[in-house]
């Protein structure tokens, strides 16, 4: 992927998707992460992340392909950010929308050439209120940039 | 509950990170990466002989600490983390934090915190920052107004 191709990614919107917080999945997830007790009906805050990534309108493989990479290239998580605006509810279905917000090429002494691509996902409740915003960055090694 | 810069957040500890829980999360997250459920795949990659916890689960331990401290999930306003190292099956981990600054109107405090997750006897797995609303009634489950 050329630098021009990379820079053209900024502003690309993902297809809109959706995510339902199923009660049994919420039970299993909170058990798996050793959650403290939560108020009835209130989802664990990590559902801001699970809903965003699980409900975005493309798969991670499709996202990697969009930036000229694949899982086999060894992309790595960089940073993850969550903004919690409203408590999310078990049983509710949320719309997930967003896209790529930044893309930059860097060179490290040990890592060589790599790209950092960030994207933002907004988790929207049925009334149109943004309940949470998830921002994530992936690091893509570019051995043949 | 009143807090000030320097207030330590109570630790949240997981005595043993469970390989079985990673399998559950692999399914729930639709995460096909075998390093989370197949020790042979981990070994083949030269990453040791124990399965590797999902990054979001490491993040969840920090969220658990914040929920337990603040008293209600809605008290957490923001969390940002960098993933620094792996957590493996069987590890004991401790999530911790400290208040770095406080703003607010006297009724509600907005605490900025440094947060982290450490492997006991091992590396720091993640580090970051959190914004948490703290009210006098938070410890009894009252949700601070936004």
mmCIF file of C-alpha atoms in Angstrom:
data_model
loop_
_atom_site.group_PDB
_atom_site.id
_atom_site.type_symbol
_atom_site.label_atom_id
_atom_site.label_comp_id
_atom_site.label_asym_id
_atom_site.label_seq_id
_atom_site.Cartn_x
_atom_site.Cartn_y
_atom_site.Cartn_z
ATOM 1 C CA UNK A 1 0.000 0.000 0.000
ATOM 2 C CA UNK A 2 1.455 3.360 -1.026
ATOM 3 C CA UNK A 3 1.495 6.326 1.314
ATOM 4 C CA UNK A 4 -1.149 8.008 -0.849
ATOM 5 C CA UNK A 5 -3.374 4.925 -0.583
ATOM 6 C CA UNK A 6 -2.902 4.955 3.180
ATOM 7 C CA UNK A 7 -3.776 8.620 3.548
ATOM 8 C CA UNK A 8 -6.891 8.188 1.404
ATOM 9 C CA UNK A 9 -8.262 5.792 4.048
ATOM 10 C CA UNK A 10 -8.912 8.641 6.483
ATOM 11 C CA UNK A 11 -12.619 9.435 6.455
ATOM 12 C CA UNK A 12 -13.702 6.108 4.982
ATOM 13 C CA UNK A 13 -16.959 5.083 6.669
ATOM 14 C CA UNK A 14 -17.757 1.482 7.556
ATOM 15 C CA UNK A 15 -21.088 -0.112 6.705
ATOM 16 C CA UNK A 16 -23.578 0.335 9.554
ATOM 17 C CA UNK A 17 -24.091 -2.750 11.704
ATOM 18 C CA UNK A 18 -25.888 -3.710 14.879
ATOM 19 C CA UNK A 19 -25.334 -5.664 18.064
ATOM 20 C CA UNK A 20 -27.784 -7.140 20.558
ATOM 21 C CA UNK A 21 -26.681 -7.755 24.137
ATOM 22 C CA UNK A 22 -28.169 -11.205 24.592
ATOM 23 C CA UNK A 23 -28.847 -12.076 28.219
ATOM 24 C CA UNK A 24 -27.131 -15.459 28.154
ATOM 25 C CA UNK A 25 -24.070 -14.048 26.387
ATOM 26 C CA UNK A 26 -23.873 -11.271 28.957
ATOM 27 C CA UNK A 27 -24.022 -13.858 31.755
ATOM 28 C CA UNK A 28 -21.216 -15.870 30.163
ATOM 29 C CA UNK A 29 -19.070 -12.811 29.475
ATOM 30 C CA UNK A 30 -19.354 -11.391 32.986
ATOM 31 C CA UNK A 31 -18.518 -14.830 34.402
ATOM 32 C CA UNK A 32 -15.504 -15.133 32.089
ATOM 33 C CA UNK A 33 -14.060 -11.759 33.111
ATOM 34 C CA UNK A 34 -14.731 -12.243 36.847
ATOM 35 C CA UNK A 35 -17.053 -9.238 36.971
ATOM 36 C CA UNK A 36 -18.271 -7.900 40.298
ATOM 37 C CA UNK A 37 -22.080 -7.945 40.719
ATOM 38 C CA UNK A 38 -23.865 -5.486 38.428
ATOM 39 C CA UNK A 39 -27.258 -3.761 38.823
ATOM 40 C CA UNK A 40 -30.075 -5.756 37.218
ATOM 41 C CA UNK A 41 -30.365 -5.101 33.507
ATOM 42 C CA UNK A 42 -27.227 -2.958 33.299
ATOM 43 C CA UNK A 43 -24.587 -4.322 30.957
ATOM 44 C CA UNK A 44 -20.940 -4.611 31.909
ATOM 45 C CA UNK A 45 -19.164 -1.474 30.623
ATOM 46 C CA UNK A 46 -16.928 -3.618 28.414
ATOM 47 C CA UNK A 47 -19.997 -4.092 26.221
ATOM 48 C CA UNK A 48 -19.120 -0.684 24.823
ATOM 49 C CA UNK A 49 -16.181 -2.513 23.260
ATOM 50 C CA UNK A 50 -17.849 -5.860 22.587
ATOM 51 C CA UNK A 51 -20.818 -4.188 20.887
ATOM 52 C CA UNK A 52 -18.618 -1.841 18.859
ATOM 53 C CA UNK A 53 -16.283 -4.505 17.523
ATOM 54 C CA UNK A 54 -18.934 -7.211 17.331
ATOM 55 C CA UNK A 55 -21.492 -5.015 15.612
ATOM 56 C CA UNK A 56 -19.417 -2.987 13.195
ATOM 57 C CA UNK A 57 -20.494 -3.512 9.646
ATOM 58 C CA UNK A 58 -17.398 -5.403 8.543
ATOM 59 C CA UNK A 59 -15.214 -8.158 9.924
ATOM 60 C CA UNK A 60 -11.700 -7.603 11.193
ATOM 61 C CA UNK A 61 -10.433 -9.573 8.194
ATOM 62 C CA UNK A 62 -12.318 -7.161 5.928
ATOM 63 C CA UNK A 63 -10.890 -4.213 7.857
ATOM 64 C CA UNK A 64 -7.376 -5.606 7.504
ATOM 65 C CA UNK A 65 -7.937 -6.100 3.759
ATOM 66 C CA UNK A 66 -9.173 -2.499 3.480
ATOM 67 C CA UNK A 67 -5.786 -1.317 4.741
ATOM 68 C CA UNK A 68 -3.872 -3.735 2.538
ATOM 69 C CA UNK A 69 -3.051 -6.283 5.213
ATOM 70 C CA UNK A 70 -4.278 -9.564 6.655
ATOM 71 C CA UNK A 71 -4.228 -11.452 9.942
ATOM 72 C CA UNK A 72 -1.243 -13.418 8.625
ATOM 73 C CA UNK A 73 0.813 -10.205 8.498
ATOM 74 C CA UNK A 74 0.635 -9.995 12.278
ATOM 75 C CA UNK A 75 -1.280 -6.765 12.916
ATOM 76 C CA UNK A 76 -1.130 -5.755 16.572
ATOM 77 C CA UNK A 77 -3.430 -3.837 18.876
ATOM 78 C CA UNK A 78 -2.058 -0.415 19.660
ATOM 79 C CA UNK A 79 -4.398 1.526 21.906
ATOM 80 C CA UNK A 80 -8.021 1.115 22.889
ATOM 81 C CA UNK A 81 -10.232 3.892 24.178
ATOM 82 C CA UNK A 82 -13.788 3.824 25.458
ATOM 83 C CA UNK A 83 -16.096 6.739 26.172
ATOM 84 C CA UNK A 84 -19.149 5.787 28.192
ATOM 85 C CA UNK A 85 -22.068 8.187 27.737
ATOM 86 C CA UNK A 86 -25.055 6.075 28.801
ATOM 87 C CA UNK A 87 -25.310 2.807 30.685
ATOM 88 C CA UNK A 88 -25.935 0.027 28.175
ATOM 89 C CA UNK A 89 -28.807 -2.391 28.782
ATOM 90 C CA UNK A 90 -28.954 -6.161 28.575
ATOM 91 C CA UNK A 91 -31.441 -7.217 25.890
ATOM 92 C CA UNK A 92 -31.086 -3.978 23.919
ATOM 93 C CA UNK A 93 -30.049 -3.769 20.262
ATOM 94 C CA UNK A 94 -27.571 -1.050 19.324
ATOM 95 C CA UNK A 95 -26.620 0.391 15.941
ATOM 96 C CA UNK A 96 -22.890 0.568 15.295
ATOM 97 C CA UNK A 97 -21.462 3.172 12.925
ATOM 98 C CA UNK A 98 -18.062 4.671 12.347
ATOM 99 C CA UNK A 99 -14.958 4.637 10.215
ATOM 100 C CA UNK A 100 -11.269 5.317 9.903
ATOM 101 C CA UNK A 101 -10.126 8.471 11.676
ATOM 102 C CA UNK A 102 -6.366 8.491 11.136
ATOM 103 C CA UNK A 103 -3.644 6.640 9.261
ATOM 104 C CA UNK A 104 0.074 7.275 9.493
ATOM 105 C CA UNK A 105 3.269 5.586 8.317
ATOM 106 C CA UNK A 106 6.194 5.365 10.700
ATOM 107 C CA UNK A 107 9.619 3.783 10.775
ATOM 108 C CA UNK A 108 11.157 2.226 13.858
ATOM 109 C CA UNK A 109 14.749 1.117 14.360
ATOM 110 C CA UNK A 110 13.685 -2.393 15.308
ATOM 111 C CA UNK A 111 10.185 -2.643 13.852
ATOM 112 C CA UNK A 112 11.007 -1.219 10.431
ATOM 113 C CA UNK A 113 8.194 0.375 8.458
ATOM 114 C CA UNK A 114 4.720 0.116 9.974
ATOM 115 C CA UNK A 115 1.380 1.871 9.670
ATOM 116 C CA UNK A 116 -0.849 2.937 12.535
ATOM 117 C CA UNK A 117 -4.515 3.014 11.559
ATOM 118 C CA UNK A 118 -7.151 4.255 13.997
ATOM 119 C CA UNK A 119 -10.888 3.911 13.762
ATOM 120 C CA UNK A 120 -13.850 5.139 15.775
ATOM 121 C CA UNK A 121 -17.081 3.252 16.366
ATOM 122 C CA UNK A 122 -20.200 4.824 17.829
ATOM 123 C CA UNK A 123 -22.689 2.586 19.636
ATOM 124 C CA UNK A 124 -26.156 4.105 19.251
ATOM 125 C CA UNK A 125 -29.259 3.113 21.199
ATOM 126 C CA UNK A 126 -32.709 2.708 19.577
ATOM 127 C CA UNK A 127 -33.657 6.322 20.381
ATOM 128 C CA UNK A 128 -30.619 7.618 18.500
ATOM 129 C CA UNK A 129 -28.526 8.472 21.555
ATOM 130 C CA UNK A 130 -24.835 7.579 21.355
ATOM 131 C CA UNK A 131 -24.327 5.309 24.355
ATOM 132 C CA UNK A 132 -20.605 4.714 23.859
ATOM 133 C CA UNK A 133 -17.701 5.511 21.581
ATOM 134 C CA UNK A 134 -14.905 3.032 20.987
ATOM 135 C CA UNK A 135 -11.616 4.125 19.453
ATOM 136 C CA UNK A 136 -8.990 1.602 18.494
ATOM 137 C CA UNK A 137 -5.706 1.575 16.691
ATOM 138 C CA UNK A 138 -3.981 -1.269 14.942
ATOM 139 C CA UNK A 139 -0.319 -1.453 14.011
ATOM 140 C CA UNK A 140 0.360 -2.998 10.595
ATOM 141 C CA UNK A 141 3.908 -4.153 9.805
ATOM 142 C CA UNK A 142 4.858 -3.143 6.252
ATOM 143 C CA UNK A 143 7.735 -5.368 5.307
ATOM 144 C CA UNK A 144 7.379 -4.359 1.657
ATOM 145 C CA UNK A 145 5.983 -0.838 2.006
ATOM 146 C CA UNK B 1 -16.705 9.016 49.328
ATOM 147 C CA UNK B 2 -14.250 11.878 48.899
ATOM 148 C CA UNK B 3 -11.149 11.447 46.825
ATOM 149 C CA UNK B 4 -8.115 13.572 46.076
ATOM 150 C CA UNK B 5 -4.988 13.349 43.984
ATOM 151 C CA UNK B 6 -2.945 10.465 45.293
ATOM 152 C CA UNK B 7 -5.891 8.393 46.466
ATOM 153 C CA UNK B 8 -5.135 4.761 45.660
ATOM 154 C CA UNK B 9 -7.910 2.716 44.054
ATOM 155 C CA UNK B 10 -8.567 -0.629 45.746
ATOM 156 C CA UNK B 11 -6.894 -3.434 43.801
ATOM 157 C CA UNK B 12 -8.947 -5.934 41.835
ATOM 158 C CA UNK B 13 -7.245 -9.312 41.815
ATOM 159 C CA UNK B 14 -7.759 -12.425 39.729
ATOM 160 C CA UNK B 15 -6.052 -15.299 41.517
ATOM 161 C CA UNK B 16 -5.820 -17.484 38.433
ATOM 162 C CA UNK B 17 -6.593 -16.459 34.862
ATOM 163 C CA UNK B 18 -8.673 -19.361 33.547
ATOM 164 C CA UNK B 19 -7.969 -21.011 30.205
ATOM 165 C CA UNK B 20 -11.614 -22.127 30.097
ATOM 166 C CA UNK B 21 -12.753 -18.511 30.324
ATOM 167 C CA UNK B 22 -10.591 -17.668 27.307
ATOM 168 C CA UNK B 23 -12.453 -20.322 25.316
ATOM 169 C CA UNK B 24 -15.765 -18.736 26.285
ATOM 170 C CA UNK B 25 -14.546 -15.288 25.262
ATOM 171 C CA UNK B 26 -13.121 -16.606 21.981
ATOM 172 C CA UNK B 27 -16.616 -17.741 21.054
ATOM 173 C CA UNK B 28 -18.383 -14.620 22.313
ATOM 174 C CA UNK B 29 -15.930 -12.304 20.546
ATOM 175 C CA UNK B 30 -15.858 -14.479 17.397
ATOM 176 C CA UNK B 31 -12.086 -14.384 17.787
ATOM 177 C CA UNK B 32 -10.536 -17.269 15.831
ATOM 178 C CA UNK B 33 -6.958 -16.642 16.987
ATOM 179 C CA UNK B 34 -5.814 -20.031 18.393
ATOM 180 C CA UNK B 35 -3.376 -18.471 20.873
ATOM 181 C CA UNK B 36 -6.429 -18.028 23.119
ATOM 182 C CA UNK B 37 -7.453 -21.698 23.226
ATOM 183 C CA UNK B 38 -4.813 -24.022 21.728
ATOM 184 C CA UNK B 39 -1.540 -24.422 23.698
ATOM 185 C CA UNK B 40 0.034 -26.223 20.722
ATOM 186 C CA UNK B 41 -0.588 -23.164 18.542
ATOM 187 C CA UNK B 42 1.040 -20.957 21.182
ATOM 188 C CA UNK B 43 4.090 -23.239 21.263
ATOM 189 C CA UNK B 44 4.302 -23.363 17.475
ATOM 190 C CA UNK B 45 4.570 -19.567 17.458
ATOM 191 C CA UNK B 46 7.382 -19.684 20.003
ATOM 192 C CA UNK B 47 5.229 -17.895 22.571
ATOM 193 C CA UNK B 48 5.523 -20.423 25.400
ATOM 194 C CA UNK B 49 3.273 -23.237 26.490
ATOM 195 C CA UNK B 50 0.293 -21.416 28.006
ATOM 196 C CA UNK B 51 -2.678 -19.871 26.230
ATOM 197 C CA UNK B 52 -2.784 -16.083 26.036
ATOM 198 C CA UNK B 53 -5.628 -14.029 27.436
ATOM 199 C CA UNK B 54 -7.653 -11.778 25.151
ATOM 200 C CA UNK B 55 -6.617 -8.114 25.386
ATOM 201 C CA UNK B 56 -10.199 -6.958 25.997
ATOM 202 C CA UNK B 57 -10.425 -9.322 28.974
ATOM 203 C CA UNK B 58 -7.323 -7.709 30.459
ATOM 204 C CA UNK B 59 -9.092 -4.393 29.925
ATOM 205 C CA UNK B 60 -12.199 -5.817 31.625
ATOM 206 C CA UNK B 61 -10.225 -6.520 34.812
ATOM 207 C CA UNK B 62 -9.421 -2.808 35.000
ATOM 208 C CA UNK B 63 -13.091 -1.975 34.386
ATOM 209 C CA UNK B 64 -14.028 -4.375 37.193
ATOM 210 C CA UNK B 65 -11.708 -2.488 39.533
ATOM 211 C CA UNK B 66 -13.313 0.822 38.564
ATOM 212 C CA UNK B 67 -16.881 -0.511 38.945
ATOM 213 C CA UNK B 68 -16.100 -2.016 42.352
ATOM 214 C CA UNK B 69 -14.537 1.266 43.478
ATOM 215 C CA UNK B 70 -17.117 3.698 42.101
ATOM 216 C CA UNK B 71 -20.140 1.567 42.944
ATOM 217 C CA UNK B 72 -21.997 1.652 39.608
ATOM 218 C CA UNK B 73 -21.031 0.976 35.977
ATOM 219 C CA UNK B 74 -22.422 4.370 34.917
ATOM 220 C CA UNK B 75 -19.802 6.115 37.053
ATOM 221 C CA UNK B 76 -17.112 5.214 34.539
ATOM 222 C CA UNK B 77 -16.906 7.946 31.912
ATOM 223 C CA UNK B 78 -13.826 6.996 29.908
ATOM 224 C CA UNK B 79 -10.986 4.519 29.740
ATOM 225 C CA UNK B 80 -7.935 4.485 27.493
ATOM 226 C CA UNK B 81 -5.280 1.784 27.575
ATOM 227 C CA UNK B 82 -2.125 0.647 25.830
ATOM 228 C CA UNK B 83 -1.474 -3.072 25.620
ATOM 229 C CA UNK B 84 2.065 -3.720 26.836
ATOM 230 C CA UNK B 85 2.464 -7.447 27.404
ATOM 231 C CA UNK B 86 0.602 -10.733 27.521
ATOM 232 C CA UNK B 87 -1.355 -12.380 30.319
ATOM 233 C CA UNK B 88 -1.308 -16.186 30.229
ATOM 234 C CA UNK B 89 -3.456 -18.963 31.546
ATOM 235 C CA UNK B 90 -2.674 -19.589 35.209
ATOM 236 C CA UNK B 91 -1.280 -16.091 35.810
ATOM 237 C CA UNK B 92 -2.320 -14.116 38.859
ATOM 238 C CA UNK B 93 -3.077 -10.514 37.914
ATOM 239 C CA UNK B 94 -3.765 -7.348 39.866
ATOM 240 C CA UNK B 95 -5.562 -4.296 38.488
ATOM 241 C CA UNK B 96 -4.686 -1.075 40.264
ATOM 242 C CA UNK B 97 -4.882 2.657 39.962
ATOM 243 C CA UNK B 98 -4.354 6.024 41.558
ATOM 244 C CA UNK B 99 -6.229 9.310 41.328
ATOM 245 C CA UNK B 100 -4.132 11.933 39.571
ATOM 246 C CA UNK B 101 -6.518 14.908 39.689
ATOM 247 C CA UNK B 102 -10.054 15.789 40.737
ATOM 248 C CA UNK B 103 -12.530 18.309 39.393
ATOM 249 C CA UNK B 104 -16.167 18.877 40.254
ATOM 250 C CA UNK B 105 -18.788 21.006 41.919
ATOM 251 C CA UNK B 106 -18.582 19.689 45.441
ATOM 252 C CA UNK B 107 -21.500 17.287 45.030
ATOM 253 C CA UNK B 108 -19.909 15.263 42.283
ATOM 254 C CA UNK B 109 -16.243 14.682 41.774
ATOM 255 C CA UNK B 110 -14.720 13.735 38.443
ATOM 256 C CA UNK B 111 -11.550 11.802 39.134
ATOM 257 C CA UNK B 112 -8.818 11.355 36.554
ATOM 258 C CA UNK B 113 -6.893 8.196 37.307
ATOM 259 C CA UNK B 114 -3.851 6.309 36.128
ATOM 260 C CA UNK B 115 -4.726 2.613 35.831
ATOM 261 C CA UNK B 116 -2.810 -0.574 35.111
ATOM 262 C CA UNK B 117 -2.866 -4.348 35.120
ATOM 263 C CA UNK B 118 0.161 -6.227 36.459
ATOM 264 C CA UNK B 119 1.025 -9.905 36.242
ATOM 265 C CA UNK B 120 2.178 -10.911 39.717
ATOM 266 C CA UNK B 121 5.856 -11.769 39.367
ATOM 267 C CA UNK B 122 5.756 -10.673 35.746
ATOM 268 C CA UNK B 123 5.339 -7.680 33.484
ATOM 269 C CA UNK B 124 2.833 -4.836 33.389
ATOM 270 C CA UNK B 125 0.252 -6.047 30.882
ATOM 271 C CA UNK B 126 -1.496 -2.758 30.214
ATOM 272 C CA UNK B 127 -1.481 0.846 31.372
ATOM 273 C CA UNK B 128 -3.701 3.799 30.757
ATOM 274 C CA UNK B 129 -6.043 6.361 32.184
ATOM 275 C CA UNK B 130 -9.640 6.518 33.325
ATOM 276 C CA UNK B 131 -12.216 9.161 34.108
ATOM 277 C CA UNK B 132 -14.621 8.258 36.904
ATOM 278 C CA UNK B 133 -17.517 10.169 38.473
ATOM 279 C CA UNK B 134 -17.589 9.806 42.215
ATOM 280 C CA UNK B 135 -20.505 10.933 44.374
ATOM 281 C CA UNK B 136 -21.101 10.804 48.085
ATOM 282 C CA UNK B 137 -23.688 8.101 47.513
ATOM 283 C CA UNK B 138 -21.697 6.162 44.953
ATOM 284 C CA UNK B 139 -20.637 3.522 47.427
ATOM 285 C CA UNK B 140 -24.315 2.678 48.004
ATOM 286 C CA UNK B 141 -25.128 2.416 44.311
ATOM 287 C CA UNK B 142 -26.376 5.929 43.565
ATOM 288 C CA UNK B 143 -25.556 6.944 40.013
ATOM 289 C CA UNK B 144 -24.032 10.425 39.808
ATOM 290 C CA UNK B 145 -25.993 12.752 37.525
ATOM 291 C CA UNK B 146 -24.317 13.594 34.235
#
